[in-house]
PDB file of C-alpha atoms in Angstrom:
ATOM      1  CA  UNK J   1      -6.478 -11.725 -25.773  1.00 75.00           C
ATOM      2  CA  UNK J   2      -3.157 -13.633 -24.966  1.00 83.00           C
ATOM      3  CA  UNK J   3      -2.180 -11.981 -21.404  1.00 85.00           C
ATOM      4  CA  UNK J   4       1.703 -12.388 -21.847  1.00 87.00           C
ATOM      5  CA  UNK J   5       1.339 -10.720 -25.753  1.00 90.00           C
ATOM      6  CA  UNK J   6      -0.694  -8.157 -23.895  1.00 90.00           C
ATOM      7  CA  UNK J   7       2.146  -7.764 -20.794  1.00 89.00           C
ATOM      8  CA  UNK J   8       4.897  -7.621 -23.588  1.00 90.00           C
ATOM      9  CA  UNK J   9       2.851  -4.270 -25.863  1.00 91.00           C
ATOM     10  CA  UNK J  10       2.189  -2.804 -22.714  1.00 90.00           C
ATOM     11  CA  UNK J  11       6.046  -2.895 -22.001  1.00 88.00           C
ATOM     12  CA  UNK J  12       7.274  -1.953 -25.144  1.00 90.00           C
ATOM     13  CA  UNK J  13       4.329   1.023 -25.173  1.00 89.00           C
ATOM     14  CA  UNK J  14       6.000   2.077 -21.525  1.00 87.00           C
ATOM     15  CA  UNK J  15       9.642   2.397 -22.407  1.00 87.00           C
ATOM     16  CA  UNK J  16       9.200   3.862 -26.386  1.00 85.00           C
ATOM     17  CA  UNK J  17      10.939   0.821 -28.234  1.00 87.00           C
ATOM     18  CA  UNK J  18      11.719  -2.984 -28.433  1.00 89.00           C
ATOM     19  CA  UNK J  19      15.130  -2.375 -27.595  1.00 86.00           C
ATOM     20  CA  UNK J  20      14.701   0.075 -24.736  1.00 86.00           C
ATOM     21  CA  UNK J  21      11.883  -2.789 -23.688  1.00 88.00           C
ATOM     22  CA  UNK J  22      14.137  -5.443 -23.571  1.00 88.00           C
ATOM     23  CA  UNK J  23      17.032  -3.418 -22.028  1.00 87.00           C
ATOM     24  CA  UNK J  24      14.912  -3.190 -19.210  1.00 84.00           C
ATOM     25  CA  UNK J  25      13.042  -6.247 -19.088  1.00 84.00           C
ATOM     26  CA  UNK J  26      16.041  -8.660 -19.999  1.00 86.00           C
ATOM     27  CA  UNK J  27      13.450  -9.947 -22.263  1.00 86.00           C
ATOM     28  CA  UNK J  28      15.117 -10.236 -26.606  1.00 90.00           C
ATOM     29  CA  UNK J  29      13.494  -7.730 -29.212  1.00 88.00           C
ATOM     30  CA  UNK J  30      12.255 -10.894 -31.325  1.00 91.00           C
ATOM     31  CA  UNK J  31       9.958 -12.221 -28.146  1.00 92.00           C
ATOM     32  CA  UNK J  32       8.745  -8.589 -28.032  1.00 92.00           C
ATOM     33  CA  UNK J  33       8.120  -8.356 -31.702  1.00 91.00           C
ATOM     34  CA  UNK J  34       6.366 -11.546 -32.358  1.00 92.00           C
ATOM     35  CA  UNK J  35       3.779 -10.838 -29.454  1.00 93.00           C
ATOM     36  CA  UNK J  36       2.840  -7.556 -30.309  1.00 92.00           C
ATOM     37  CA  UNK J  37       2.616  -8.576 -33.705  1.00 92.00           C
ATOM     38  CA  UNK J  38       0.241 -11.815 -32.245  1.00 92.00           C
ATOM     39  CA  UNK J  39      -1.438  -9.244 -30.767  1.00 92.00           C
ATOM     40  CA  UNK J  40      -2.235  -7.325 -33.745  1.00 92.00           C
ATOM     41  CA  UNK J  41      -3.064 -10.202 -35.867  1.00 92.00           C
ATOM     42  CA  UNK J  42      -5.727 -11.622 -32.984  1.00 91.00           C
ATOM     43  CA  UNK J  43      -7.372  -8.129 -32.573  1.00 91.00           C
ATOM     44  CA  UNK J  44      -7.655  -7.024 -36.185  1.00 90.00           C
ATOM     45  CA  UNK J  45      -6.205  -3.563 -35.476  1.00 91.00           C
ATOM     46  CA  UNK J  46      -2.505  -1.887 -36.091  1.00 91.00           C
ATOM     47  CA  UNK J  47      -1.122  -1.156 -32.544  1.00 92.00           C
ATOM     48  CA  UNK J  48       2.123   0.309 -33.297  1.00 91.00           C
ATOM     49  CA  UNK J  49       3.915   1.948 -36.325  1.00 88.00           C
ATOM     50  CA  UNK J  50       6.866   0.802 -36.758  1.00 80.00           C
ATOM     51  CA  UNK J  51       9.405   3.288 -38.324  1.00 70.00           C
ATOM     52  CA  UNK J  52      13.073   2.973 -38.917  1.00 62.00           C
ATOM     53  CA  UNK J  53      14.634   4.593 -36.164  1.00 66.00           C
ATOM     54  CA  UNK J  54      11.570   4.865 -34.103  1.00 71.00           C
ATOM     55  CA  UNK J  55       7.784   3.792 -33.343  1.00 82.00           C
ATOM     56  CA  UNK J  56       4.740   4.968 -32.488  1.00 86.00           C
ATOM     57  CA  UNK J  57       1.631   4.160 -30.904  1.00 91.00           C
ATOM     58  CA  UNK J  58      -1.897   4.152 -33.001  1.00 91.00           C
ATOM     59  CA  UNK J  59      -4.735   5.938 -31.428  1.00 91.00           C
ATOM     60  CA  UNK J  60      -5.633   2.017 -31.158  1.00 91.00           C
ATOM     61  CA  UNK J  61      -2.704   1.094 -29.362  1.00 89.00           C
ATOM     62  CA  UNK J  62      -2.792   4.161 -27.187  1.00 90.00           C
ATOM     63  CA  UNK J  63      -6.322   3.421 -26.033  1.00 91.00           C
ATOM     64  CA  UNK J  64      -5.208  -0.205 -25.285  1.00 91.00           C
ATOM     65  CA  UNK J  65      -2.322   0.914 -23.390  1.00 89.00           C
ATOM     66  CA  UNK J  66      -4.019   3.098 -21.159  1.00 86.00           C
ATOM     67  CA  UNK J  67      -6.876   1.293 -20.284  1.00 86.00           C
ATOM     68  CA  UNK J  68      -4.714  -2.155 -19.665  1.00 87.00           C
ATOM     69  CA  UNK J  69      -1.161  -1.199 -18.443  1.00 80.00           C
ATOM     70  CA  UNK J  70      -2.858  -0.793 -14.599  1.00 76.00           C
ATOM     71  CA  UNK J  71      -4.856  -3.895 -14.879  1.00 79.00           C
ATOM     72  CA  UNK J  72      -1.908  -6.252 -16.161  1.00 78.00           C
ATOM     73  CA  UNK J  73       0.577  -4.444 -13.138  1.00 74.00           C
ATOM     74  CA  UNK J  74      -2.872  -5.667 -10.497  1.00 72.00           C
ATOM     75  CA  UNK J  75      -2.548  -9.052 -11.827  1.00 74.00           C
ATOM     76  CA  UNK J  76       1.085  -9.151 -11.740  1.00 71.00           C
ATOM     77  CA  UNK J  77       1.007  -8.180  -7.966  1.00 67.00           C
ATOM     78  CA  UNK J  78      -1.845 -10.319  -7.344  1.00 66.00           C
ATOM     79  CA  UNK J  79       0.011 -13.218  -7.914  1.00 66.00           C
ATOM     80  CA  UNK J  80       3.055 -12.160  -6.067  1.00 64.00           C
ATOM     81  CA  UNK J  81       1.055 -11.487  -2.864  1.00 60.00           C
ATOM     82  CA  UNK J  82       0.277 -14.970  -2.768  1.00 61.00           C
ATOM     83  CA  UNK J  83       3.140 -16.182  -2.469  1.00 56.00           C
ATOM     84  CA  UNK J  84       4.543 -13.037  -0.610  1.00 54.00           C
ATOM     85  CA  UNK J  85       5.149 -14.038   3.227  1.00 49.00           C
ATOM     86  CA  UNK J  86       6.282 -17.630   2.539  1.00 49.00           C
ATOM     87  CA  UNK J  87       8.608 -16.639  -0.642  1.00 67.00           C
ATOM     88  CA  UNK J  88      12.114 -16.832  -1.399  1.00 76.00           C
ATOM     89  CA  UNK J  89      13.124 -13.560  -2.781  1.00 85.00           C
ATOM     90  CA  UNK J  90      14.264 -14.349  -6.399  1.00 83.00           C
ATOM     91  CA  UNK J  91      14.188 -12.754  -9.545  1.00 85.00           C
ATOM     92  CA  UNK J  92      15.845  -9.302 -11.168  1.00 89.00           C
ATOM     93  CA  UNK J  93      16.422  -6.454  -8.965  1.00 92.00           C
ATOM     94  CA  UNK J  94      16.974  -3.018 -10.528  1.00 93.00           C
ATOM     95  CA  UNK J  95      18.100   0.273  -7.903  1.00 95.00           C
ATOM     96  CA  UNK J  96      18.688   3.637  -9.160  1.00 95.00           C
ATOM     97  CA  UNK J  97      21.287   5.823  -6.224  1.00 95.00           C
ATOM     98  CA  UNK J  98      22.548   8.623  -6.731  1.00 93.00           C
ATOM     99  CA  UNK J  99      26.081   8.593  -7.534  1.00 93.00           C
ATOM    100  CA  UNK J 100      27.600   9.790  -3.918  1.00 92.00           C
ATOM    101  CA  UNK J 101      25.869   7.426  -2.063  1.00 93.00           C
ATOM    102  CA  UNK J 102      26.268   4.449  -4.528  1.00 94.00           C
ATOM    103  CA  UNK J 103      30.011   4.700  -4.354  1.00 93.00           C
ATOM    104  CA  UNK J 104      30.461   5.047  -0.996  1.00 91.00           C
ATOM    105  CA  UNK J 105      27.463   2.668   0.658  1.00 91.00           C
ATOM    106  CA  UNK J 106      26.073   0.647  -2.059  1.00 94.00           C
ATOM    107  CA  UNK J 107      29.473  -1.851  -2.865  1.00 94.00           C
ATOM    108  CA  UNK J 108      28.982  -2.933   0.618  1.00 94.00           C
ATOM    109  CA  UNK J 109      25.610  -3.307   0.958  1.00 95.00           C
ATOM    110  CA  UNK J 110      24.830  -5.032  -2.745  1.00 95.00           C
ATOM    111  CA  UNK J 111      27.829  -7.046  -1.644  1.00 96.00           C
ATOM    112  CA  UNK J 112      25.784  -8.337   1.827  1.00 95.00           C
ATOM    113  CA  UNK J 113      22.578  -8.983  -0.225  1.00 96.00           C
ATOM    114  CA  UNK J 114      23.774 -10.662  -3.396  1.00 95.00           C
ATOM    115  CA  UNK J 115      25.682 -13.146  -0.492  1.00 95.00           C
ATOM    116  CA  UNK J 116      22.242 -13.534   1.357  1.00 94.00           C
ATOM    117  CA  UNK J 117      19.726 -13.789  -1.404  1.00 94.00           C
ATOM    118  CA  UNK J 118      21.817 -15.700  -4.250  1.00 93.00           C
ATOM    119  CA  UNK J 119      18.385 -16.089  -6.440  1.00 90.00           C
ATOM    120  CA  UNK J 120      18.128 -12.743  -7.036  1.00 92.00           C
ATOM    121  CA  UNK J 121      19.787 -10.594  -9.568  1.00 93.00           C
ATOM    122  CA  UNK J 122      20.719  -7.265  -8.490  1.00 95.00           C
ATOM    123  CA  UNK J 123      21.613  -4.025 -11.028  1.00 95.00           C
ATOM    124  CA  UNK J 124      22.084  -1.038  -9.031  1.00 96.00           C
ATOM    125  CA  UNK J 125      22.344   1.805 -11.484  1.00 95.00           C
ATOM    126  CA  UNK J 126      24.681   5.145 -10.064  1.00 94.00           C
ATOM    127  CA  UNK J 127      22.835   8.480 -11.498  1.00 92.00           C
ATOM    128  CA  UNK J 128      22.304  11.450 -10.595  1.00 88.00           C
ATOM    129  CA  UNK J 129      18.905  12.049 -12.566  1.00 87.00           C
ATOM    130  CA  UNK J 130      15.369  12.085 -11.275  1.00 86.00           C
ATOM    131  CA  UNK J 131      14.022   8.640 -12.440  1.00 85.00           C
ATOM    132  CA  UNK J 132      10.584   6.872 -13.244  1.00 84.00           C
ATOM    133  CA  UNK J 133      10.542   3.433 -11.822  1.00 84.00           C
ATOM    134  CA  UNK J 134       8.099   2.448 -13.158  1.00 78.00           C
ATOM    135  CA  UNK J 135       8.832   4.156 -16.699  1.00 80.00           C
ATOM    136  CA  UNK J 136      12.224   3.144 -16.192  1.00 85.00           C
ATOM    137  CA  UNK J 137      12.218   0.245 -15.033  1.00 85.00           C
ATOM    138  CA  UNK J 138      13.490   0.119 -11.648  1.00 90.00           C
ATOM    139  CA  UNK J 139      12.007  -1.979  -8.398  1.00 90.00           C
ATOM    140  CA  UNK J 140      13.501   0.992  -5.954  1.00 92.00           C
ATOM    141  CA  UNK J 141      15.081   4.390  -6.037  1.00 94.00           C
ATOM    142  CA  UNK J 142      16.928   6.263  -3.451  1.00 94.00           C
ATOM    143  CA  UNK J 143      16.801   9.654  -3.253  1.00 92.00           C
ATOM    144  CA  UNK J 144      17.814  12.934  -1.037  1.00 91.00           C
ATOM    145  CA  UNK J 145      15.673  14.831   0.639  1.00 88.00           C
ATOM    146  CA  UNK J 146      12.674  14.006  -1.980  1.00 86.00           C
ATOM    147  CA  UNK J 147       9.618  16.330  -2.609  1.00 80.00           C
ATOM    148  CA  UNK J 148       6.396  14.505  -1.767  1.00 77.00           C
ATOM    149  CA  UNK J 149       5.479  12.881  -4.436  1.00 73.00           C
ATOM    150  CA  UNK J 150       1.952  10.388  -4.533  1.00 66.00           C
ATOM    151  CA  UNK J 151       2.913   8.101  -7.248  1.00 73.00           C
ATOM    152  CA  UNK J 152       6.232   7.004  -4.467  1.00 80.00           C
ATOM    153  CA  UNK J 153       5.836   5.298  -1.192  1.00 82.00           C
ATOM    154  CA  UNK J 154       8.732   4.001   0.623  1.00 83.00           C
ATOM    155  CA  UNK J 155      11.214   4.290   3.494  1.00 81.00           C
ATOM    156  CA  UNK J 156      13.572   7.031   5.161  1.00 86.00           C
ATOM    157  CA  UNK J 157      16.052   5.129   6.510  1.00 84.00           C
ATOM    158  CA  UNK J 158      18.968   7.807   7.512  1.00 86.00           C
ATOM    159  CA  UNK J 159      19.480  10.753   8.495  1.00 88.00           C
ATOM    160  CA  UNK J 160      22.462  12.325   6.897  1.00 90.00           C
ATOM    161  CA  UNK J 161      24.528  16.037   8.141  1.00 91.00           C
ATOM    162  CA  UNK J 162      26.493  18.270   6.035  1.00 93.00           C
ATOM    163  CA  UNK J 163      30.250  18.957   8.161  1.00 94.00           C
ATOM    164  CA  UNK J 164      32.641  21.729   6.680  1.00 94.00           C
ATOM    165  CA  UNK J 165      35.558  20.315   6.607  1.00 96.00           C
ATOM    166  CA  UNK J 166      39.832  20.812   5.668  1.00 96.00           C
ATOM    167  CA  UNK J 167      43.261  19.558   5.862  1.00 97.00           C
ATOM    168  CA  UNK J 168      44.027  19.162   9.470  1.00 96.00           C
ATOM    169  CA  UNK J 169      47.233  21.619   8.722  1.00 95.00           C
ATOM    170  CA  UNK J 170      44.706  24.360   7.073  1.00 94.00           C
ATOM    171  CA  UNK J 171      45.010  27.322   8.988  1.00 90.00           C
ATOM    172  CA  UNK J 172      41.267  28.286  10.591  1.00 86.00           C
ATOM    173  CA  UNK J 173      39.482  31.491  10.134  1.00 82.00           C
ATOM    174  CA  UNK J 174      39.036  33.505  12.703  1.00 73.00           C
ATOM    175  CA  UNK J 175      35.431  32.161  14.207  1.00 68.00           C
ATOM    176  CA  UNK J 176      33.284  34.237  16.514  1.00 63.00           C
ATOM    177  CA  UNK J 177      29.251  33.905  17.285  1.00 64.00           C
ATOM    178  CA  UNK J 178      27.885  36.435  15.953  1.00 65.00           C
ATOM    179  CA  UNK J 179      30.229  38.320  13.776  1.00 68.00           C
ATOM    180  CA  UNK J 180      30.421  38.628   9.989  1.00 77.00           C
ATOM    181  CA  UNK J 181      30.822  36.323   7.515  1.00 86.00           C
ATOM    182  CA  UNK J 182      34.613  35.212   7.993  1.00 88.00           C
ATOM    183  CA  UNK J 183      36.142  34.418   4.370  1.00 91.00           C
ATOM    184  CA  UNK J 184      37.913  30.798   3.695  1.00 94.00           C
ATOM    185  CA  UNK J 185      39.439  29.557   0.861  1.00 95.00           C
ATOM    186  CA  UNK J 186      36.727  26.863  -0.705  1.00 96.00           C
ATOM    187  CA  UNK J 187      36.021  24.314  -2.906  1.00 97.00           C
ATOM    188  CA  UNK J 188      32.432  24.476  -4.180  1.00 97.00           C
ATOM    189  CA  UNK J 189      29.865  22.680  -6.518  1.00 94.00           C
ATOM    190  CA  UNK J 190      29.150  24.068  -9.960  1.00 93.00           C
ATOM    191  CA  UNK J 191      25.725  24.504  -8.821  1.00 90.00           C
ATOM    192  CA  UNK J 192      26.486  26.964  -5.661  1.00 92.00           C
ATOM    193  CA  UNK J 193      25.313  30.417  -5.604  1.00 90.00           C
ATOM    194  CA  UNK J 194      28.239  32.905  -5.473  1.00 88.00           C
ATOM    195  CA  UNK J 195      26.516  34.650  -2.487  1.00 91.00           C
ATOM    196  CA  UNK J 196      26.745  31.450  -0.227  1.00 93.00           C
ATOM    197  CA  UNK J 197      27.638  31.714   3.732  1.00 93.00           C
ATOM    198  CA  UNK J 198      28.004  28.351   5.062  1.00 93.00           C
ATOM    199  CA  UNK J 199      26.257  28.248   8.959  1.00 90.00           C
ATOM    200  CA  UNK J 200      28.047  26.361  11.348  1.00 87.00           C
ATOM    201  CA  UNK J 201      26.550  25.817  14.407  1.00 82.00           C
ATOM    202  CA  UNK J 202      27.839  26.809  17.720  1.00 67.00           C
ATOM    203  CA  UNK J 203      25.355  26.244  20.317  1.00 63.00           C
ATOM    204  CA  UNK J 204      21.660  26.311  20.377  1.00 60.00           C
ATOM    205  CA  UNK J 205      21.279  29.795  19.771  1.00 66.00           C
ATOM    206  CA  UNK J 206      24.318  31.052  17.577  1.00 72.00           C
ATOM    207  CA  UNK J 207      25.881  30.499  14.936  1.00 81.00           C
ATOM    208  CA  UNK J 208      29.054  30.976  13.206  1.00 85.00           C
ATOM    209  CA  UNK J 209      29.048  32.104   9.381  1.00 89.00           C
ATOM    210  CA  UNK J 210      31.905  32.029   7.021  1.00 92.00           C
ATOM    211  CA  UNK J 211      31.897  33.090   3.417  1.00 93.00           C
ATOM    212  CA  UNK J 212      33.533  30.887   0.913  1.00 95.00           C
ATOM    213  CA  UNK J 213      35.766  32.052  -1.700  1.00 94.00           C
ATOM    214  CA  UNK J 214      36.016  29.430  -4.314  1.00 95.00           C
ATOM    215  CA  UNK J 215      39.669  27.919  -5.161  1.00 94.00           C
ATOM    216  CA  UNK J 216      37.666  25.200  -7.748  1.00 96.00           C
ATOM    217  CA  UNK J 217      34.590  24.380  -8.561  1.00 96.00           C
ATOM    218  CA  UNK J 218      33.145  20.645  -9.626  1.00 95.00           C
ATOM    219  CA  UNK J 219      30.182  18.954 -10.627  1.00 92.00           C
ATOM    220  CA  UNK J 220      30.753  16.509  -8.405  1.00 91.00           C
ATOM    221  CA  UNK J 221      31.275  15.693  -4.606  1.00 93.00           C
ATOM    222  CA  UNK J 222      33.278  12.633  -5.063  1.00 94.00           C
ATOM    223  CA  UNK J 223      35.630  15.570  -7.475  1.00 95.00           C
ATOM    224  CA  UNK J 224      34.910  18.122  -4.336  1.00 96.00           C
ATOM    225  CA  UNK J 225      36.543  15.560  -1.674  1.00 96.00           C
ATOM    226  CA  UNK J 226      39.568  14.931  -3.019  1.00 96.00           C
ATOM    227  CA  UNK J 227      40.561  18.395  -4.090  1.00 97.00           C
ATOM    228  CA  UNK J 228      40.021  18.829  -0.542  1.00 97.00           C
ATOM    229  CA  UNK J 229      42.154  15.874   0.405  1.00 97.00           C
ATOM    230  CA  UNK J 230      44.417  17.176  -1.941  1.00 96.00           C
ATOM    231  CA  UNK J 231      44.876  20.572  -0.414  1.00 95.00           C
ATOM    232  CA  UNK J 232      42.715  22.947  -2.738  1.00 96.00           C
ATOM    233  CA  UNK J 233      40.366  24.242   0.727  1.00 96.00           C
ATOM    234  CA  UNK J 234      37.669  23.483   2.483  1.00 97.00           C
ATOM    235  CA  UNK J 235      34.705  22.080   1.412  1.00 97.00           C
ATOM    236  CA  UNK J 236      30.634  21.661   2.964  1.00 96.00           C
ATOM    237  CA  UNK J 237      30.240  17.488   1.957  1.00 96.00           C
ATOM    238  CA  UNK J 238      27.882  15.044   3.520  1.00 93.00           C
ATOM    239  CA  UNK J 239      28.730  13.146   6.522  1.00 93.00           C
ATOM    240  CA  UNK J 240      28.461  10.235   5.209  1.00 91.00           C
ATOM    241  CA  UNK J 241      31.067  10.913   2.206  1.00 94.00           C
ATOM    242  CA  UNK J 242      33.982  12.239   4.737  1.00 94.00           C
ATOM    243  CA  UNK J 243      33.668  10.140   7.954  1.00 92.00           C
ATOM    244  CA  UNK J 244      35.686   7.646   6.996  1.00 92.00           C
ATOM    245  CA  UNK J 245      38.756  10.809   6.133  1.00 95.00           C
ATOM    246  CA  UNK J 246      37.899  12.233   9.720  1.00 95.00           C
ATOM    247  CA  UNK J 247      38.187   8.921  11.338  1.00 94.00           C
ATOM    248  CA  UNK J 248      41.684   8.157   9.792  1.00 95.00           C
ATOM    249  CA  UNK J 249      42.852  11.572  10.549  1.00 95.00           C
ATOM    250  CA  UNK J 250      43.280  13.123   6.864  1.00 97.00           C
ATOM    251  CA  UNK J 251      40.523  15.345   7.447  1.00 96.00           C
ATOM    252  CA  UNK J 252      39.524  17.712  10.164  1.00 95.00           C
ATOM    253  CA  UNK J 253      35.602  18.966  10.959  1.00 93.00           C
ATOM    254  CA  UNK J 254      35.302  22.527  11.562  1.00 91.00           C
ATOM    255  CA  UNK J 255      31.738  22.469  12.531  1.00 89.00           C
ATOM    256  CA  UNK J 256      28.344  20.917  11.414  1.00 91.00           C
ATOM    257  CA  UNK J 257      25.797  22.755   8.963  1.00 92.00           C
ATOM    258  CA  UNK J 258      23.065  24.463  10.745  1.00 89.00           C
ATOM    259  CA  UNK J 259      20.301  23.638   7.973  1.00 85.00           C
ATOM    260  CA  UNK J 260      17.960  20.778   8.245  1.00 86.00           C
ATOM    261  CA  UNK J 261      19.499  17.228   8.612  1.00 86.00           C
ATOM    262  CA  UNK J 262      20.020  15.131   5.205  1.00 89.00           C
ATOM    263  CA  UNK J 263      16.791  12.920   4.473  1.00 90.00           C
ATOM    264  CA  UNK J 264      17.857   9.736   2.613  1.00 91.00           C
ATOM    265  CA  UNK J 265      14.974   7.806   1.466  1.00 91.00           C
ATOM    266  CA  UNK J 266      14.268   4.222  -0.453  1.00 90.00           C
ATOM    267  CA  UNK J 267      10.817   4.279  -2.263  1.00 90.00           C
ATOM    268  CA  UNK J 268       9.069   2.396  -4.997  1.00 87.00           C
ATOM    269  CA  UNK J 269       6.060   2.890  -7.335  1.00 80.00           C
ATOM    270  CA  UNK J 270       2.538   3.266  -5.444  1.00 69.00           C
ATOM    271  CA  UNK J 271       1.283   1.171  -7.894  1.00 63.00           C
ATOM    272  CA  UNK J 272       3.389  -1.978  -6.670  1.00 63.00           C
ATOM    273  CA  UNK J 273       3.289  -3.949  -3.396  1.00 62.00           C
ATOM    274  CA  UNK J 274       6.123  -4.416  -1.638  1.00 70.00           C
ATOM    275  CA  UNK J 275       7.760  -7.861  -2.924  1.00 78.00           C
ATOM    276  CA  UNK J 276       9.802 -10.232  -1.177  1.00 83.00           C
ATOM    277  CA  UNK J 277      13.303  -9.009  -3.273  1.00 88.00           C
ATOM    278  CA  UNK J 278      12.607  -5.595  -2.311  1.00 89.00           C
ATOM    279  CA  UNK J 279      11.979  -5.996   1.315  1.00 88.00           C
ATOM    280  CA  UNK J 280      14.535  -7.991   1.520  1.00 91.00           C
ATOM    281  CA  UNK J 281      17.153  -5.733   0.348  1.00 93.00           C
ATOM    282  CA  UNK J 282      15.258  -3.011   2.633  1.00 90.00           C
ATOM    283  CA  UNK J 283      16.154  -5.177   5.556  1.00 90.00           C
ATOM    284  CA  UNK J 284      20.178  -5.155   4.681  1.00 92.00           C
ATOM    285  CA  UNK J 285      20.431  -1.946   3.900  1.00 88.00           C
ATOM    286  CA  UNK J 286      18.872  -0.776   7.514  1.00 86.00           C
ATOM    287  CA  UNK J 287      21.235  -3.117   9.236  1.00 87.00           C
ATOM    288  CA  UNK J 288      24.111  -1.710   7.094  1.00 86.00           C
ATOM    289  CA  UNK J 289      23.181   1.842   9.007  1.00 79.00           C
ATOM    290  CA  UNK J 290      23.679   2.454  13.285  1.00 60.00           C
ATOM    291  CA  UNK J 291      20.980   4.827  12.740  1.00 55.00           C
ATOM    292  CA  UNK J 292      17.974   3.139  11.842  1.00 45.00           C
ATOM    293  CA  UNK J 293      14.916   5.512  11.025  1.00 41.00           C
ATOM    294  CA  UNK J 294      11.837   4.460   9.391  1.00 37.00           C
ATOM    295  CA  UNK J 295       8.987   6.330   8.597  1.00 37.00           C
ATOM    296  CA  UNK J 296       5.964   5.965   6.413  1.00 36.00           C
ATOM    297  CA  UNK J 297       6.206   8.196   3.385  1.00 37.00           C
ATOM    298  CA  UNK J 298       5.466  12.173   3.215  1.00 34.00           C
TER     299      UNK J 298
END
């Protein structure tokens, strides 16, 4: 069997489609085509149906698929652990974010490493949905506060904290430790219950609650900071999206969240070692933080 014919079914089988395939790959839909079709010629057997808006596997090609795909991604990493310590970091570089941190860290940071590593191509994709990488074809995906998950090693490399904040000119509610739930006017996510009390902390024992009553609601929490910058209330938004508004003065901090801190982790496929490209661009994006914290995976 021709290993690259084999590498390029095995890719098309992963992502459903030539074109998906070569979306992902950067590889064209002829190259794709012709192998699998060498392929099917050199083993006798029909791998694929072809239809005309979509394709399917044979039980063949399923079989092949699954009993391959693991071997040809050991191989692949074989070689690249060769070569690993003494490597320039080169090649394509795909990174899934979600869309709050993308806009507000990831110009900056892409910026830095495209500078620095000029042989290497970097995509970094802004989403909110729970990717694949492997499935979708991405080298590293960052994610908040992730549920363990054993096909994902990686990195947490901050620690994030949710701040309630408002227009320095926004009258405060009446706070005491202890007390009821004091109502503020709000804007919320679409998401949020309607029986939320945001917990601010006070000291190390109390805490003060107020209930927000919800001016507008977004699916967003770029949308959710500027309605707040524009007036609309106050708002519970990462840290990390409003520090540069505190700093200049446009907004004010009423208190931090007393939940858990914000996790922020980088991680990768199990399946895959660690390559130069991606530990590379692991490297600039813990310098781009003060607060460097690393950990093994959960």
């Amino acid at each position: 069997m021709d290993l690259e014919a084999l590498a390029d079914f095995n890719l098309v089988a992963a992502h459903g489609g030539f074109g998906r395939a070569g979306r992902i790959s950067g590889r064209s839909k002829a190259t794709l085509s012709r192998h699998v079709n060498e392929l099917e010629h050199s083993l006798g057997v029909r791998l694929i149906e072809r239809g005309s808006q979509s394709l399917r596997l044979t039980d063949e090609g399923r079989a092949l698929y699954e009993r391959t795909d693991g071997l040809m991604a050991e191989i692949a990493e074989a070689g690249e652990a060769i070569v690993l310590g003494a490597s320039t970091p080169r090649g394509r570089l795909r990174v899934s974010a979600p869309v709050v941190f993308a806009h507000v860290a990831l110009p900056m940071i892409g910026t830095r490493f495209a500078l620095a590593y000029p042989e290497v191509k970097l995509e970094i994709v802004a989403e909110d949905r729970k990717v694949d990488p492997v499935e979708d074809g991405y080298d590293l995906v960052i994610r908040i506060d992730p549920s363990p998950d054993e096909r994902l090693i990686g990195r947490r490399f901050l620690n994030d904290e949710r701040l309630i904040v408002a227009l320095p000119d926004m009258p405060r509610p009446q706070l005491a430790p202890g007390g009821g739930p004091s109502p503020v006017k709000a804007v919320l996510l679409s998401a949020t219950s309607l029986n939320v009390v945001w917990r601010l902390k006070f000291d190390f024992e109390n805490e003060i609650l107020l209930k927000p009553e919800p001016i507008l609601r977004f699916s967003s929490l770029l949308m959710v900071r500027d309605a707040v910058l524009a007036g609309a209330g106050a708002a519970l938004l990462p840290k990390l999206l409003v520090a540069g508004d505190i700093e200049a003065g446009r907004l004010v901090c009423w208190g931090t969240d007393a939940g858990p801190p914000v996790e922020i982790w980088a991680l990768q496929s199990s399946r895959r070692l660690i390559g130069a490209k991606v530990r590379a661009f692991l490297d600039v994006m813990e310098r781009a933080f003060p607060t460097k914290v690393f950990v093994s995976a959960p």
